[in-house]
Short mmCIF file of C-alpha atoms in Angstrom, two decimals:
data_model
loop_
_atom_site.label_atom_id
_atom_site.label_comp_id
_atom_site.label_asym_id
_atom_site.label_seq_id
_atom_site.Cartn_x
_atom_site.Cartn_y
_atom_site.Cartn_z
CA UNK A 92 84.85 144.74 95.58
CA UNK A 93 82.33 141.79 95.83
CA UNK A 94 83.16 141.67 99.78
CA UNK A 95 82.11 145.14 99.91
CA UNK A 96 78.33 144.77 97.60
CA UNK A 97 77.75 141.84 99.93
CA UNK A 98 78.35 143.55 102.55
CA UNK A 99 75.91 146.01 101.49
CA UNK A 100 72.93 143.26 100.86
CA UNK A 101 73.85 141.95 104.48
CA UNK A 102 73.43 145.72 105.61
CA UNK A 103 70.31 145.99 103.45
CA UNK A 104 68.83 142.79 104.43
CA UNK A 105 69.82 143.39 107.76
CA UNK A 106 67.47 147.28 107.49
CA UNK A 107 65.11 145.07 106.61
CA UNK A 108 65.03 142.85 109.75
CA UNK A 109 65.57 146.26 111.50
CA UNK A 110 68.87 145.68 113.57
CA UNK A 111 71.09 148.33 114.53
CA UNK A 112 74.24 149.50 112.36
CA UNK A 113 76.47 148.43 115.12
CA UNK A 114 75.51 144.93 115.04
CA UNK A 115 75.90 144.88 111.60
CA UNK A 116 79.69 146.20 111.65
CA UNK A 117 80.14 143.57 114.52
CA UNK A 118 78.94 140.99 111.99
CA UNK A 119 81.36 142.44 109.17
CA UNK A 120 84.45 142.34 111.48
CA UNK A 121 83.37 139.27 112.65
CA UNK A 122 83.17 137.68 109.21
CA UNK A 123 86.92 137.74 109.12
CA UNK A 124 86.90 136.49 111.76
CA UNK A 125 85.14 133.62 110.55
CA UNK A 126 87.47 132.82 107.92
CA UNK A 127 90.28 132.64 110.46
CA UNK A 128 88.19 130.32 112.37
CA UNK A 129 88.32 128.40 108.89
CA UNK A 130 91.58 128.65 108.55
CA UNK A 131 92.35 127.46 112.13
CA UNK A 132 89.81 124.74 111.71
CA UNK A 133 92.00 122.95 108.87
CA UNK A 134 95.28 123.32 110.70
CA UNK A 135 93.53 121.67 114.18
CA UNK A 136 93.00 118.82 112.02
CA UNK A 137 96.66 118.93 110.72
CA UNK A 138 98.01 119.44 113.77
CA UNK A 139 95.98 116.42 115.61
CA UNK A 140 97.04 113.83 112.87
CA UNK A 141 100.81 115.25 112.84
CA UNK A 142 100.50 114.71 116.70
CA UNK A 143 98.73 111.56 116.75
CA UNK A 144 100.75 110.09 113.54
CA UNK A 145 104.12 111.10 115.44
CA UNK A 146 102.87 109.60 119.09
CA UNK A 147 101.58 106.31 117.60
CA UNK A 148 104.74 106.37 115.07
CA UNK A 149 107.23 106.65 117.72
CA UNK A 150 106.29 103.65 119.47
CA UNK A 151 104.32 101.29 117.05
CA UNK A 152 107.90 98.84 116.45
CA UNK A 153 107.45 97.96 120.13
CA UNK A 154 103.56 97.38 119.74
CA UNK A 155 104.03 95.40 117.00
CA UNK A 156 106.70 93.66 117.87
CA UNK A 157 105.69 92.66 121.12
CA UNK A 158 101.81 92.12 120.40
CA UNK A 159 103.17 89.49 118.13
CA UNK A 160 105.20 87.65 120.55
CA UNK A 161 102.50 87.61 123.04
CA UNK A 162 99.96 86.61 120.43
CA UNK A 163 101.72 83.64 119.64
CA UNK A 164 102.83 82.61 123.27
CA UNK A 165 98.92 82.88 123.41
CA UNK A 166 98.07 80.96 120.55
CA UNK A 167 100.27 78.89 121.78
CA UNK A 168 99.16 78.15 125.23
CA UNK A 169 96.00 78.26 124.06
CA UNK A 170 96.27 74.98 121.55
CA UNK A 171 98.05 73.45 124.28
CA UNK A 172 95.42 73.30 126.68
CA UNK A 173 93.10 72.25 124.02
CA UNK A 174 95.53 69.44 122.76
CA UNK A 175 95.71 67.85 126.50
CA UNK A 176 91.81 68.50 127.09
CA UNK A 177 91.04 66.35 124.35
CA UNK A 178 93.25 64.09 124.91
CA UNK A 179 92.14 63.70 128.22
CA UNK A 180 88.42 63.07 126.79
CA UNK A 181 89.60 60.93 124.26
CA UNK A 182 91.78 58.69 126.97
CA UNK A 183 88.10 58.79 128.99
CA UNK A 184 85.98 57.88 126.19
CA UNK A 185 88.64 54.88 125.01
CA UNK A 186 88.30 53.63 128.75
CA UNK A 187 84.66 53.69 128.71
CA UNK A 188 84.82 51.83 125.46
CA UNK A 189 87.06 49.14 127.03
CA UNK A 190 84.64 49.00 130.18
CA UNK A 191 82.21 47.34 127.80
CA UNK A 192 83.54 45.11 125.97
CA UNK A 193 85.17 43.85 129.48
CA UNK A 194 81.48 43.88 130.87
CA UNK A 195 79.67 42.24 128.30
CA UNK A 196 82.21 39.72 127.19
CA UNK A 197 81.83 38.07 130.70
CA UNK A 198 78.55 35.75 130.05
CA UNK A 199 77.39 36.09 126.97
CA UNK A 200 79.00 33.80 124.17
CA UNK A 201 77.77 35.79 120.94
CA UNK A 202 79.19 39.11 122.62
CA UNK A 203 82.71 37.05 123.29
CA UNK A 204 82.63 36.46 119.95
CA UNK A 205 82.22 39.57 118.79
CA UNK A 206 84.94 40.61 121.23
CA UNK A 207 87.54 37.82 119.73
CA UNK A 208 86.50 39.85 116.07
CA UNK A 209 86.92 43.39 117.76
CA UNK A 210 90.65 41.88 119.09
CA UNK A 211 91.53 40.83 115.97
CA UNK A 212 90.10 43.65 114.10
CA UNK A 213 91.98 45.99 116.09
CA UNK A 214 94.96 44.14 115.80
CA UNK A 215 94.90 44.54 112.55
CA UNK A 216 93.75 47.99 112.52
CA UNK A 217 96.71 48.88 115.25
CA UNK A 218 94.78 50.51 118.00
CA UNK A 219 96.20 48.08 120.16
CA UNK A 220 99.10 47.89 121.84
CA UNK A 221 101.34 44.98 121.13
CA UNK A 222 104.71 42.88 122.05
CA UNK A 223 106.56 40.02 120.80
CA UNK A 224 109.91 39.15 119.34
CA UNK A 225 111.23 41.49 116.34
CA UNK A 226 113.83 43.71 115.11
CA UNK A 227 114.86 46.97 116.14
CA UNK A 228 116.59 49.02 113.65
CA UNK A 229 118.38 51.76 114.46
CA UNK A 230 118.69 54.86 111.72
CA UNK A 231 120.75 57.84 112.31
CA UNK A 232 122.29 60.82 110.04
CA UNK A 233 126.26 59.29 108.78
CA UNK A 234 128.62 62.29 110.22
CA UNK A 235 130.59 62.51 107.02
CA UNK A 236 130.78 61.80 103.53
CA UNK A 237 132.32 58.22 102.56
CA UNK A 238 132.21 57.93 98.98
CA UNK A 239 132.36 61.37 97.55
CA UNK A 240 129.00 61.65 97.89
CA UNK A 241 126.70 64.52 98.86
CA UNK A 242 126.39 65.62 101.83
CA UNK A 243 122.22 65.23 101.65
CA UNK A 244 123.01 61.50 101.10
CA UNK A 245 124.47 60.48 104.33
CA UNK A 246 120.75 61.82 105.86
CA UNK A 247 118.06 59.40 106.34
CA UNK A 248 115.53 60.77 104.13
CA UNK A 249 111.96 59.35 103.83
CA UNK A 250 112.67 57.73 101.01
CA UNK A 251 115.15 55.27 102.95
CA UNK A 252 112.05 54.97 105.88
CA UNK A 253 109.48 54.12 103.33
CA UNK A 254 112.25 51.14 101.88
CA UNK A 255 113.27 49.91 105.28
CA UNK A 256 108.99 49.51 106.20
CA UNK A 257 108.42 48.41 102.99
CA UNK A 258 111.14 45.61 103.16
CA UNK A 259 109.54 45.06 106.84
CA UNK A 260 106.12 44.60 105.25
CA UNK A 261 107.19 42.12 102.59
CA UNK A 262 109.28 39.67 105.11
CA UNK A 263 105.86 39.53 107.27
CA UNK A 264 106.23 42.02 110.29
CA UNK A 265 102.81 42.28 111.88
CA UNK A 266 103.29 45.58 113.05
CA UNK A 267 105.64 48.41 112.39
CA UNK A 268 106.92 51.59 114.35
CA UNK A 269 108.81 54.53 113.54
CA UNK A 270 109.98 56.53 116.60
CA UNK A 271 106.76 55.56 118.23
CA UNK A 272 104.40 56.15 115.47
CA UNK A 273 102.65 52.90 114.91
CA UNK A 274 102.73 51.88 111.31
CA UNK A 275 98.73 51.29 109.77
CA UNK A 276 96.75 51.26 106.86
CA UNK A 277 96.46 54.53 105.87
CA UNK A 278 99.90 56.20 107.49
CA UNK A 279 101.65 58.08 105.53
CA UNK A 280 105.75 59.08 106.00
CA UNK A 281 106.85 62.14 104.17
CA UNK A 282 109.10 64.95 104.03
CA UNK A 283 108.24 67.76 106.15
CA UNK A 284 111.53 70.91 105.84
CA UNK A 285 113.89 69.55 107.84
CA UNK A 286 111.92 66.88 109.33
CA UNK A 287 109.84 63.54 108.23
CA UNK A 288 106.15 63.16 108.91
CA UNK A 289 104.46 59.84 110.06
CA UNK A 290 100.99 59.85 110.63
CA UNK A 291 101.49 63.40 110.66
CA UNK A 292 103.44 63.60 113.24
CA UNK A 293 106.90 64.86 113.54
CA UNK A 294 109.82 62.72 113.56
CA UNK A 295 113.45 63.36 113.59
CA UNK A 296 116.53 61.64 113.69
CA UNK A 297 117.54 59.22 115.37
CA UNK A 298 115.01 57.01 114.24
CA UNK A 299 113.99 54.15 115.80
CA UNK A 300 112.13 51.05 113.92
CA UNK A 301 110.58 48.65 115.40
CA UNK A 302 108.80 45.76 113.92
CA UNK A 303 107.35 42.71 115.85
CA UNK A 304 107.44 39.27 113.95
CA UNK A 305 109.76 36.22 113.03
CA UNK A 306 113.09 38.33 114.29
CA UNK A 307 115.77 35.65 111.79
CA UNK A 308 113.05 35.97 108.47
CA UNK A 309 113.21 39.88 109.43
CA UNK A 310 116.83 40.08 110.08
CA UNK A 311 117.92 38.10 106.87
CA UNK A 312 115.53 40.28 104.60
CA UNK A 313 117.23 43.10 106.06
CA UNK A 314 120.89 42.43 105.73
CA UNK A 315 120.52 40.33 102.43
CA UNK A 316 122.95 41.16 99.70
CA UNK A 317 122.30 44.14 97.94
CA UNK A 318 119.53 45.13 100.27
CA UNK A 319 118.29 47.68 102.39
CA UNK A 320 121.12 47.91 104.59
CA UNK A 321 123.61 47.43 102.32
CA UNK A 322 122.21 50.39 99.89
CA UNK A 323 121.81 52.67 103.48
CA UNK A 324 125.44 51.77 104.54
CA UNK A 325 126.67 53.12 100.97
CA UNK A 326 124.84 55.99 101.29
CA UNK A 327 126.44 56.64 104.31
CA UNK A 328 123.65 56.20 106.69
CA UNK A 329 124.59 55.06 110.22
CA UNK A 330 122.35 51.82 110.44
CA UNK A 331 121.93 48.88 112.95
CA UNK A 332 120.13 46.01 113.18
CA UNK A 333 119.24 44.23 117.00
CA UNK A 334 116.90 41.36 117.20
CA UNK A 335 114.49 41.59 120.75
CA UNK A 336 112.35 38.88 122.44
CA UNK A 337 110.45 41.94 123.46
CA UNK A 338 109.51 44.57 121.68
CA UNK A 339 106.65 46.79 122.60
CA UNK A 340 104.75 48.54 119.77
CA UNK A 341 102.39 51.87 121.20
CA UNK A 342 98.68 51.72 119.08
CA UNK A 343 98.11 54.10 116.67
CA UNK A 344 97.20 57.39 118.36
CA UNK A 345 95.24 59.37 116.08
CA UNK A 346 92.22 59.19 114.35
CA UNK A 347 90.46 57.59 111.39
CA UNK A 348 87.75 58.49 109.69
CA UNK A 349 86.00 57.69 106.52
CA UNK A 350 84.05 60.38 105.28
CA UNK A 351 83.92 59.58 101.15
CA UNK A 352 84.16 55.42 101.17
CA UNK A 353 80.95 53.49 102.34
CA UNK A 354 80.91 49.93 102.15
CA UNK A 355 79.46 48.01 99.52
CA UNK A 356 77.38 45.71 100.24
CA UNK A 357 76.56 43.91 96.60
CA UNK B 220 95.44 139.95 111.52
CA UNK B 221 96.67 139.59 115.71
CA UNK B 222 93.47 138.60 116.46
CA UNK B 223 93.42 135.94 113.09
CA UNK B 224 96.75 134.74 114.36
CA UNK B 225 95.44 134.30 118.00
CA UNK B 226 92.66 131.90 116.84
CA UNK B 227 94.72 130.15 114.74
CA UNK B 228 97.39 129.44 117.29
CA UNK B 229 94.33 128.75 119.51
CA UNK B 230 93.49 125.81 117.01
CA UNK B 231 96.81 124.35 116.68
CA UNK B 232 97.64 123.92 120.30
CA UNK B 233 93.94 122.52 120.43
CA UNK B 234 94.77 120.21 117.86
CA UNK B 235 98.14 119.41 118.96
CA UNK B 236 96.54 118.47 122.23
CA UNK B 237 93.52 116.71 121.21
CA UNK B 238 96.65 114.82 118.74
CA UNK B 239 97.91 113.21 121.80
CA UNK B 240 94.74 111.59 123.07
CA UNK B 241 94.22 110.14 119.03
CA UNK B 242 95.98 106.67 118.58
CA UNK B 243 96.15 105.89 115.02
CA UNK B 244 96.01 102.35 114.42
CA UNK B 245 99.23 100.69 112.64
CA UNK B 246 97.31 99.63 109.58
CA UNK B 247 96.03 103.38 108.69
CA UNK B 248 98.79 105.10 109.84
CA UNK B 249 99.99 105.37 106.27
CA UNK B 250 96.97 107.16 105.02
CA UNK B 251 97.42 109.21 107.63
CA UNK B 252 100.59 109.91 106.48
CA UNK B 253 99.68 111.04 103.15
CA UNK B 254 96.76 112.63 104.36
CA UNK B 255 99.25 114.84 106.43
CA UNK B 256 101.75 115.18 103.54
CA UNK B 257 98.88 116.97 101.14
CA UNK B 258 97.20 119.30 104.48
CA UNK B 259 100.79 120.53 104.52
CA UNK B 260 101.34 121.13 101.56
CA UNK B 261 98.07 123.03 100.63
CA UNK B 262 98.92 125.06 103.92
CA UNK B 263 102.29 126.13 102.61
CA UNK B 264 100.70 126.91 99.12
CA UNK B 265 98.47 128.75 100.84
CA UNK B 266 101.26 130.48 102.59
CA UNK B 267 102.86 131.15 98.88
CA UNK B 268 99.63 132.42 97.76
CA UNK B 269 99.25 135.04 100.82
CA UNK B 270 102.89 136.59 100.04
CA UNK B 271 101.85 137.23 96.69
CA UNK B 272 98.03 138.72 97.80
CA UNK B 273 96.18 136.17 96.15
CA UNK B 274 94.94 133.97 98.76
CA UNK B 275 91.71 133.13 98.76
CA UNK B 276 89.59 130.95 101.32
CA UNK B 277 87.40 129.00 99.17
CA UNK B 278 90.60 127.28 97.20
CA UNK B 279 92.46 126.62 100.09
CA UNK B 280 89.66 125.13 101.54
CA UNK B 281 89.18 122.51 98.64
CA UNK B 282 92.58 122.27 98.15
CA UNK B 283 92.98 121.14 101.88
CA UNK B 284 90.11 118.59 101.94
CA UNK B 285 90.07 117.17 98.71
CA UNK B 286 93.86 116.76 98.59
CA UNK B 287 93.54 114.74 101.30
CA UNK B 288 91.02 112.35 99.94
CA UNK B 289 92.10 112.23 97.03
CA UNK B 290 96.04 111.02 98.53
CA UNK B 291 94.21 108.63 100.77
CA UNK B 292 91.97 107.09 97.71
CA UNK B 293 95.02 106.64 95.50
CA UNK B 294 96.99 104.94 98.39
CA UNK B 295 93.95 102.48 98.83
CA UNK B 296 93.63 101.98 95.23
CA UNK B 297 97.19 101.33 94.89
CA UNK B 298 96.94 98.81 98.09
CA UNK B 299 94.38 97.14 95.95
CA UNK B 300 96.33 96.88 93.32
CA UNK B 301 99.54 95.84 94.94
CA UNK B 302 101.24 98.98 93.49
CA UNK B 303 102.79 101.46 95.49
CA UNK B 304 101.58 104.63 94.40
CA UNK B 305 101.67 106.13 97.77
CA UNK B 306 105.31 106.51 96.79
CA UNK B 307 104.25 109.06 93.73
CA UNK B 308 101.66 110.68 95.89
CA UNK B 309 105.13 111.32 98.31
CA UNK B 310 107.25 112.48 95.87
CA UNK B 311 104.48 115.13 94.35
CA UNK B 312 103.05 116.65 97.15
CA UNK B 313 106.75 116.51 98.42
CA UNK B 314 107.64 118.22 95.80
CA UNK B 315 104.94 121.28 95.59
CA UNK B 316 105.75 121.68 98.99
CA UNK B 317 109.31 122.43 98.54
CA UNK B 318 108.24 124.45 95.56
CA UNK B 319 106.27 126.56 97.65
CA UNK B 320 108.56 126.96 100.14
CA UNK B 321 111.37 128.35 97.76
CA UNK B 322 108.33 130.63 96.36
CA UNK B 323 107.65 131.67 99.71
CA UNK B 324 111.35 132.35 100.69
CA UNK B 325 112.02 134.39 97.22
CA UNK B 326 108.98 136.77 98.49
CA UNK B 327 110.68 136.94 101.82
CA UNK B 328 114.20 138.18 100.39
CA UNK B 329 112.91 139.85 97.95
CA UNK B 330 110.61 142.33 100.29
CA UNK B 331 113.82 142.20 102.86
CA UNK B 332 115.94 143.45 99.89
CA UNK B 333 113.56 145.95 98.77
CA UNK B 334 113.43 147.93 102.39
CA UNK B 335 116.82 147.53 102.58
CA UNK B 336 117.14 149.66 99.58
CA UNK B 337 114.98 151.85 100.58
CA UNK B 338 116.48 152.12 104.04
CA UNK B 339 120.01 153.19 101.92
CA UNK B 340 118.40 155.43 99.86
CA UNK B 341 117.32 157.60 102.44
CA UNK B 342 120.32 157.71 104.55
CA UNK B 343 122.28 158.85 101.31
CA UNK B 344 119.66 161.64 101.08
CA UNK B 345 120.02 162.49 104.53
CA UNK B 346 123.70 162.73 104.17
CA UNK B 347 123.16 164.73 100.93
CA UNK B 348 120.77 167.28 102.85
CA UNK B 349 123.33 167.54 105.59
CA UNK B 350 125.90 168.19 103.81
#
């Protein structure tokens, strides 16, 4: 009923514009035609998301899966070729430094000076490489359990690294290495998952320690009675002591910076 | 109604073709998917509606669009909100589509069962005239 009145004020209005009756009954039949085009309108959209969900469905595990591998070969290749740029620059810019202080050390006594205080400084510091007599001791995960312990006990946690340096430190090593990490200042060992951190660098069993100074004080405060090695061995830990003439101890390879201390000059 | 069902066929294989040149990336794929779920099922309510004569444009019009939106909204919100509702939006619209479906089949039967009567009732006349 309300089709057919509007029909008739389309028909009227239609009079009014003068058209023909024919195009008006064109327009009428084609206004069903109009809804159908409605109609078909919604189900092109259904149909192209059904279609496009299905298509991108049916092969996203591979996309996925394999965009992520990729990625992280990437990623990976990526930070690799970073890591050895800057190393490179860093090596450069270390060999420019030492360029100098060989150049300007040769004449001038206050610049020798200064160099003998750089040495020493960086001695003490550990960004130089060193050698002398020492200790090397040899840690390594004990294969099975001796004393109805644990099994976690018979592996050389960081706990048992930080003892043996510490034991190092107080029987006056001069400088300290885990698995070439140089021992300084500010390094830190820690437990990392499965693995121990120095400087924050990963190290894993076996671990080597090297320390340079008197090798008998060093040896003796090792193996005293009671002490480190004694408390290692109980544990289970494969340990062994070896006394060098000489031992070579890499600088520390990273970086320091101070960024809240200044120094105080009062 | 051949011509309706021409253009409407017309639309689908459009869309069905236009489908495969869409890729839908991963992350909105399950919008999409509930998007989908709710066209459907306002088409087959729709379809319900037409068996029983009372379809009418405008409501399956805004039934089709703002079911859609409204599925997609509620699986953002629920996103947000680290609940799943897109499982509840599922499991309705699931739902009132099988409804309709089972409304549409009755209608089906039923109208099959009715002609088939009817188809009885006048051979047993015809054999009652003839005889």
């Amino acid at each position: 009923m309300q089709n057919k009145s509007e029909e008739n004020v389309t028909k009227e209005k239609n009079k009014k514009k003068s058209f023909d009756l024919d195009k008006v009954i064109l327009f009428i039949k084609k206004y069903q035609i109009v809804s159908y085009v409605i109609i078909g309108f919604a189900l092109f959209f259904l149909s192209m998301m059904l279609t496009a969900q299905l298509k991108s469905m049916s092969n996203s595990e591979e996309i996925i899966q394999g965009k992520r591998e990729t990625q992280l070969a990437d990623d990976l290749i990526t930070l690799q070729r970073k890591y050895d740029d800057l190393k490179k620059q860093y090596d450069d810019s270390r060999e420019v430094v030492e360029e100098y202080q060989n150049n300007s050390a040769s004449n001038n006594t206050l610049i020798s000076s200064m160099k003998e205080q750089i040495n020493s400084l960086s001695l003490m510091a550990g960004t130089t490489d060193l050698k002398g007599e020492g200790i090397v001791i040899k840690l390594n995960d004990g294969a099975s359990v001796t004393s109805g312990d644990t099994r976690s006990d018979t592996l050389v946690h960081d706990s048992d690294l930080l003892t043996v340096v510490n034991e190092l430190k107080a029987a006056g090593a001069e400088a300290i290495s885990i698995n070439g990490q140089r021992i300084i200042a500010t390094s830190a060992i820690r437990c990392v998952g499965p693995v121990i951190q120095v400087n924050y660098q990963k190290v894993a069993a076996p671990f080597e320690i090297k320390a340079i100074g008197n090798a008998q004080y060093l040896e003796s405060a090792m193996t005293i009675k009671n002490g480190v090695v004694d408390m290692l061995k109980e544990y289970g830990v494969d340990i062994s002591i070896s006394r060098q003439t000489d031992i070579k101890i890499p600088r520390f390879e990273g970086t320091q910076t101070f960024e809240n201390a200044t120094v105080d000059d009062e | 109604m051949l011509a309706g069902i021409i253009i409407i066929c017309v639309f689908v294989i459009a869309g069905i073709l236009t489908g495969l040149n869409v890729v839908i990336p991963y992350s909105y794929s399950q919008y999409i998917a509930v998007a989908i779920l709710a066209c459907l099922d306002s088409v087959f309510g729709a379809l319900s509606a037409n068996m029983g004569k009372k379809f009418k444009l405008s409501i399956f019009l805004s039934g089709f669009v703002c079911n859609a939106l409204i599925a997609i909204f509620l699986v953002y919100v629920g996103s947000r909100l680290n609940v799943d509702i897109y499982l509840a939006v599922v499991i309705v619209f699931t739902g009132r589509l099988l409804n309709n479906f089972t409304s549409i089949r009755r209608d089906f039967v039923q109208k099959f069962d009715e002609k088939e009567a009817k188809h009885k009732e006048q051979k047993s006349k015809l054999v009652k005239e003839k005889n």
